[in-house]
Coordinates of C-alpha atoms in Angstrom, one line a residue:
M24 CA 7.8 31.0 -17.5
S25 CA 5.2 33.1 -16.1
R26 CA 4.6 31.8 -12.4
P27 CA 1.0 32.1 -11.4
G28 CA -1.0 34.9 -10.3
P29 CA -1.1 36.6 -6.9
A30 CA 0.2 34.0 -4.0
D31 CA -3.5 34.0 -2.3
G32 CA -5.0 32.5 -5.9
D33 CA -1.9 29.4 -5.5
L34 CA -4.1 26.6 -6.5
A35 CA -2.8 23.6 -4.7
G36 CA -3.3 20.8 -7.7
R37 CA -0.4 22.7 -9.3
W38 CA 1.8 22.4 -6.9
L39 CA 1.2 19.0 -5.6
S40 CA 2.0 17.5 -9.1
K41 CA 4.9 19.2 -9.3
F42 CA 5.8 17.7 -5.2
L43 CA 4.8 13.6 -6.7
T44 CA 7.1 14.5 -10.4
S45 CA 9.6 17.2 -10.3
H46 CA 11.1 16.4 -6.4
L47 CA 9.9 13.1 -5.0
A48 CA 10.8 11.4 -7.8
A49 CA 13.0 13.5 -10.4
E50 CA 15.1 15.3 -7.6
R51 CA 14.3 13.2 -4.5
D52 CA 15.1 10.2 -6.9
L53 CA 12.3 8.5 -4.4
S54 CA 11.7 4.9 -5.2
P55 CA 8.2 3.7 -7.1
Q56 CA 6.5 2.1 -4.2
T57 CA 7.6 4.9 -1.7
I58 CA 6.1 7.8 -4.2
A59 CA 3.6 5.5 -4.3
S60 CA 3.0 6.0 -1.1
Y61 CA 3.1 10.0 -0.6
R62 CA 0.4 9.7 -3.5
D63 CA -1.2 7.9 -1.0
A64 CA -1.6 10.3 2.1
I65 CA -2.8 13.1 -0.6
R66 CA -5.3 11.8 -2.3
L67 CA -6.7 11.3 1.6
L68 CA -5.7 14.7 2.1
L69 CA -7.9 15.6 -1.6
T70 CA -10.8 13.7 -0.2
W71 CA -11.3 15.2 3.0
F72 CA -11.1 18.9 1.0
R73 CA -13.4 17.5 -1.0
D74 CA -16.2 15.6 1.8
V75 CA -15.6 17.2 4.5
Q76 CA -14.6 21.1 3.9
G77 CA -16.3 21.1 0.6
T78 CA -13.5 21.4 -1.4
P79 CA -13.2 20.3 -5.2
P80 CA -9.4 19.4 -5.4
E81 CA -9.4 21.1 -8.5
K82 CA -10.3 24.3 -6.4
L83 CA -8.1 23.8 -4.0
R84 CA -5.3 26.8 -2.6
L85 CA -2.4 26.6 -1.0
A86 CA -3.0 28.6 1.5
G87 CA -6.5 26.5 2.6
I88 CA -3.4 23.6 3.6
D89 CA -2.5 25.1 6.8
R90 CA -2.0 24.0 10.7
A91 CA -5.8 24.5 11.6
R92 CA -6.6 21.6 8.6
V93 CA -4.1 20.2 8.9
L94 CA -4.9 19.4 12.8
A95 CA -8.8 18.5 11.4
F96 CA -7.9 16.2 8.1
L97 CA -5.8 14.4 11.2
D98 CA -8.1 13.9 13.2
W99 CA -10.4 12.8 10.4
L100 CA -8.2 10.3 9.8
Q101 CA -8.8 9.0 13.5
A102 CA -12.1 9.4 14.3
G103 CA -13.3 9.1 11.3
R104 CA -11.2 5.8 9.6
G105 CA -10.6 4.3 12.6
N106 CA -6.7 4.9 11.2
S107 CA -4.2 4.1 13.9
A108 CA -1.3 6.7 15.7
A109 CA 1.1 5.8 13.3
T110 CA -0.5 5.8 9.9
R111 CA -1.7 9.2 11.0
N112 CA 2.2 9.8 11.6
Q113 CA 2.6 8.6 7.6
R114 CA -0.5 10.6 6.4
L115 CA 1.6 14.0 8.6
A116 CA 5.2 13.4 7.3
V117 CA 4.2 13.6 4.2
I118 CA 2.6 16.7 4.5
K119 CA 5.4 18.8 6.0
S120 CA 6.9 17.2 3.5
F121 CA 4.7 18.6 1.2
A122 CA 5.4 22.2 3.4
R123 CA 8.8 22.6 3.3
Y124 CA 8.3 21.9 -0.6
T125 CA 6.0 24.3 -1.1
A126 CA 7.6 27.0 1.9
I127 CA 11.5 26.4 -0.8
E128 CA 9.4 27.5 -4.4
R129 CA 7.0 29.6 -3.0
P130 CA 8.7 31.4 0.0
E131 CA 5.6 33.6 0.1
F132 CA 3.4 31.1 2.1
L133 CA 6.3 30.6 4.4
G134 CA 4.8 31.6 7.7
Q135 CA 2.1 29.2 7.1
A136 CA 4.4 26.8 5.5
T137 CA 5.9 26.4 8.7
Q138 CA 3.9 26.3 11.0
I139 CA 3.0 22.6 9.7
P140 CA 6.4 21.1 10.4
A141 CA 5.5 22.4 14.2
V142 CA 3.0 19.5 14.2
R143 CA 4.4 16.4 16.5
Q144 CA 3.7 13.3 16.1
Q145 CA 1.2 11.3 18.3
K146 CA 3.6 8.2 20.7
T147 CA 3.0 5.1 19.1
P148 CA 2.9 1.9 21.2
A149 CA 6.2 -0.3 20.2
G150 CA 5.6 -2.5 17.7
D151 CA 3.9 -6.5 19.3
M152 CA 6.2 -9.1 16.8
G153 CA 2.4 -10.4 16.4
H154 CA 1.7 -13.2 14.2
L155 CA -1.4 -16.0 12.9
T156 CA -0.5 -19.4 14.0
G157 CA 0.0 -22.7 11.6
S158 CA -4.1 -23.8 12.3
E159 CA -4.6 -20.1 11.4
V160 CA -2.6 -19.7 8.3
K161 CA -4.2 -22.8 7.0
A162 CA -7.4 -21.2 7.5
L163 CA -7.1 -18.3 5.8
L164 CA -5.7 -20.2 3.2
A165 CA -9.1 -22.3 2.1
E166 CA -11.4 -19.4 3.6
P167 CA -11.1 -18.2 -0.1
D168 CA -13.7 -20.7 -2.9
P169 CA -11.4 -22.1 -5.5
A170 CA -14.8 -22.7 -7.5
T171 CA -14.8 -19.3 -8.6
R172 CA -12.5 -17.0 -10.2
R173 CA -12.5 -14.5 -7.7
G174 CA -11.8 -16.7 -4.7
L175 CA -9.2 -18.5 -7.5
R176 CA -7.5 -15.8 -7.6
D177 CA -8.6 -15.0 -4.0
M178 CA -6.6 -18.5 -2.9
V179 CA -3.1 -18.4 -4.7
L180 CA -3.0 -14.7 -3.9
L181 CA -2.9 -15.1 0.2
S182 CA -0.6 -18.4 -0.6
T183 CA 1.9 -17.0 -2.3
L184 CA 1.7 -13.8 -0.2
Y185 CA 2.8 -16.2 3.0
D186 CA 5.0 -18.8 0.9
T187 CA 7.7 -16.3 -0.3
A188 CA 7.0 -13.9 2.4
A189 CA 6.7 -11.4 -0.3
R190 CA 5.5 -7.4 0.4
V191 CA 2.9 -6.7 -0.3
Q192 CA 3.5 -4.0 -3.2
E193 CA 6.4 -7.2 -4.1
I194 CA 3.3 -9.1 -5.0
C195 CA 0.7 -5.9 -6.7
D196 CA 4.2 -5.4 -9.1
L197 CA 4.1 -8.9 -9.9
N198 CA 3.8 -10.0 -13.5
T199 CA 2.6 -13.6 -15.2
S200 CA 6.8 -13.3 -16.6
D201 CA 7.0 -14.0 -13.3
V202 CA 6.5 -16.9 -12.3
R203 CA 9.1 -19.8 -13.8
A204 CA 6.8 -23.0 -13.9
A205 CA 9.5 -25.7 -14.5
R206 CA 9.6 -27.0 -11.0
P207 CA 10.7 -25.7 -8.8
M208 CA 8.2 -22.8 -9.3
V209 CA 10.2 -19.5 -8.9
V210 CA 8.8 -16.8 -8.2
T211 CA 10.3 -13.6 -8.5
L212 CA 9.8 -10.8 -6.4
H213 CA 11.0 -6.8 -7.4
G214 CA 12.1 -5.4 -4.0
K215 CA 12.4 -2.5 -2.2
G216 CA 16.1 -0.8 -4.6
S217 CA 15.4 -2.2 -7.9
K218 CA 16.3 -5.1 -6.2
T219 CA 15.7 -8.6 -7.7
R220 CA 14.8 -11.5 -5.6
R221 CA 13.9 -14.9 -7.1
V222 CA 11.7 -17.4 -4.2
P223 CA 11.1 -21.3 -4.9
V224 CA 7.3 -21.6 -3.6
M225 CA 6.1 -25.1 -2.4
D226 CA 4.2 -27.9 -4.5
P227 CA 1.4 -27.1 -2.8
T228 CA 0.9 -23.6 -4.4
A229 CA 3.8 -24.0 -7.2
Q230 CA 0.1 -26.1 -8.2
L231 CA -2.3 -23.6 -6.6
L232 CA -0.6 -20.7 -9.2
E233 CA -0.5 -23.3 -12.5
D234 CA -4.0 -24.2 -12.3
Y235 CA -5.1 -20.1 -11.7
L236 CA -2.4 -19.5 -14.7
S237 CA -3.8 -22.6 -17.0
R238 CA -8.2 -20.7 -15.5
R239 CA -6.9 -17.3 -16.6
A240 CA -7.3 -15.1 -19.3
S241 CA -4.4 -14.2 -20.6
R242 CA -4.8 -9.5 -21.5
P243 CA -5.4 -9.2 -24.6
G244 CA -2.3 -7.6 -26.4
V245 CA -0.3 -7.0 -23.9
G246 CA 2.8 -9.7 -23.2
K247 CA 3.6 -11.3 -20.3
D248 CA 6.2 -9.0 -18.6
A249 CA 3.2 -6.1 -18.9
D250 CA 0.7 -8.5 -17.3
P251 CA -0.3 -8.8 -13.8
L252 CA -0.1 -11.5 -12.7
F253 CA -2.8 -11.1 -9.9
N254 CA -5.4 -8.7 -11.3
G255 CA -9.1 -6.8 -10.4
P256 CA -11.7 -5.5 -13.2
Q257 CA -11.0 -4.8 -16.2
H258 CA -7.6 -6.6 -15.9
S259 CA -6.0 -3.4 -13.5
R260 CA -3.4 -4.3 -11.5
L261 CA -4.3 -5.2 -7.6
T262 CA -2.9 -2.1 -5.6
R263 CA -1.8 -2.3 -2.4
W264 CA -5.3 -1.3 -1.1
G265 CA -6.8 -4.2 -2.7
V266 CA -4.3 -6.4 -1.0
T267 CA -5.4 -5.5 2.4
K268 CA -8.9 -5.5 1.0
I269 CA -9.2 -8.7 0.2
L270 CA -6.9 -10.2 3.2
T271 CA -9.4 -8.4 5.5
R272 CA -12.5 -9.8 3.6
H273 CA -12.1 -13.3 4.3
V274 CA -10.0 -12.5 8.0
Q275 CA -13.4 -11.5 8.8
S276 CA -15.6 -14.4 7.3
L277 CA -13.5 -16.8 9.7
R278 CA -14.1 -14.4 12.5
R279 CA -18.1 -14.7 12.2
R280 CA -17.7 -17.4 11.7
D281 CA -15.7 -17.7 14.9
P282 CA -14.6 -14.6 17.9
G283 CA -11.6 -16.5 18.9
Y284 CA -9.8 -16.3 15.7
A285 CA -6.1 -14.7 15.4
A286 CA -7.7 -13.4 18.8
G287 CA -5.4 -9.8 19.4
V288 CA -3.9 -10.0 16.4
N289 CA -4.5 -7.0 12.9
V290 CA -4.1 -9.2 10.2
T291 CA -2.2 -7.0 7.6
P292 CA -0.5 -7.9 4.6
H293 CA 3.0 -7.9 7.1
V294 CA 1.9 -9.6 10.0
I295 CA 1.4 -12.7 6.4
R296 CA 4.8 -11.9 5.7
R297 CA 6.3 -12.1 9.5
T298 CA 4.4 -15.1 9.7
R299 CA 5.9 -17.0 7.2
A300 CA 9.6 -15.8 8.7
M301 CA 8.5 -17.0 13.0
H302 CA 7.2 -19.9 10.9
L303 CA 10.4 -21.1 9.0
L304 CA 12.7 -19.4 12.8
Q305 CA 10.4 -22.0 14.2
A306 CA 11.1 -24.9 11.8
G307 CA 14.8 -24.7 12.9
V308 CA 15.6 -22.2 9.7
N309 CA 19.2 -20.1 9.8
L310 CA 18.1 -16.4 11.2
I311 CA 20.4 -15.5 8.1
Y312 CA 17.6 -16.8 5.4

């Protein structure tokens, strides 16, 4: 197989694709969730080049991904998108990993590639243990309107997220076959490292799930083991960003009526997971569980 043209003419898309597939998936054997996180960071980088630099993805060259542009991209994440220092650092880590990969695959870019890993991460404050109170959780779960199809989906999604203490990707990966309708109702979560755990849900959540499944339109020609439990338009599977957007929409709605709702807490899917853990501890459940 012939190599690409001159080094300064190498299209970045070729190497970004190989990085995600051959390198991360085949060589490093990273989990699909981790690869999806890397893909999100790269998609944002390509978006910045297109919208800010005026360089469409298909014309971006490796020579264009240099230290100065990486720093400008990181500034855009924080100033333009309001991302935290922790998010900035995560995106930077992905770009550094790609730079190390290209330094080996394309030694012509060694000088440029070695400058990017030298970009320093920002210091982040110690993570707080913010969580919602019981009344705040009740208000959140009651916010969606179950009379509408989207509202019912949102109510069941948020209730399942809280009741199972699932990671957001585990919620996205749920299929209808992962819900065992018999009592006690059990939801099978597919976690990191291909680990599976079965979580019983409380009766109120079980009733919501039963109602949701009875009213939910199944996807034609798709078995239950491939039919997303929670989907968006055209039966597409919800993404982590989609779940976060749904949660944020309802939190913002609550805060418009009550500006003091969950004051000081950045309500994310992980905060819902942490909230469930805290409530179990407060109820006297042994920490090991």
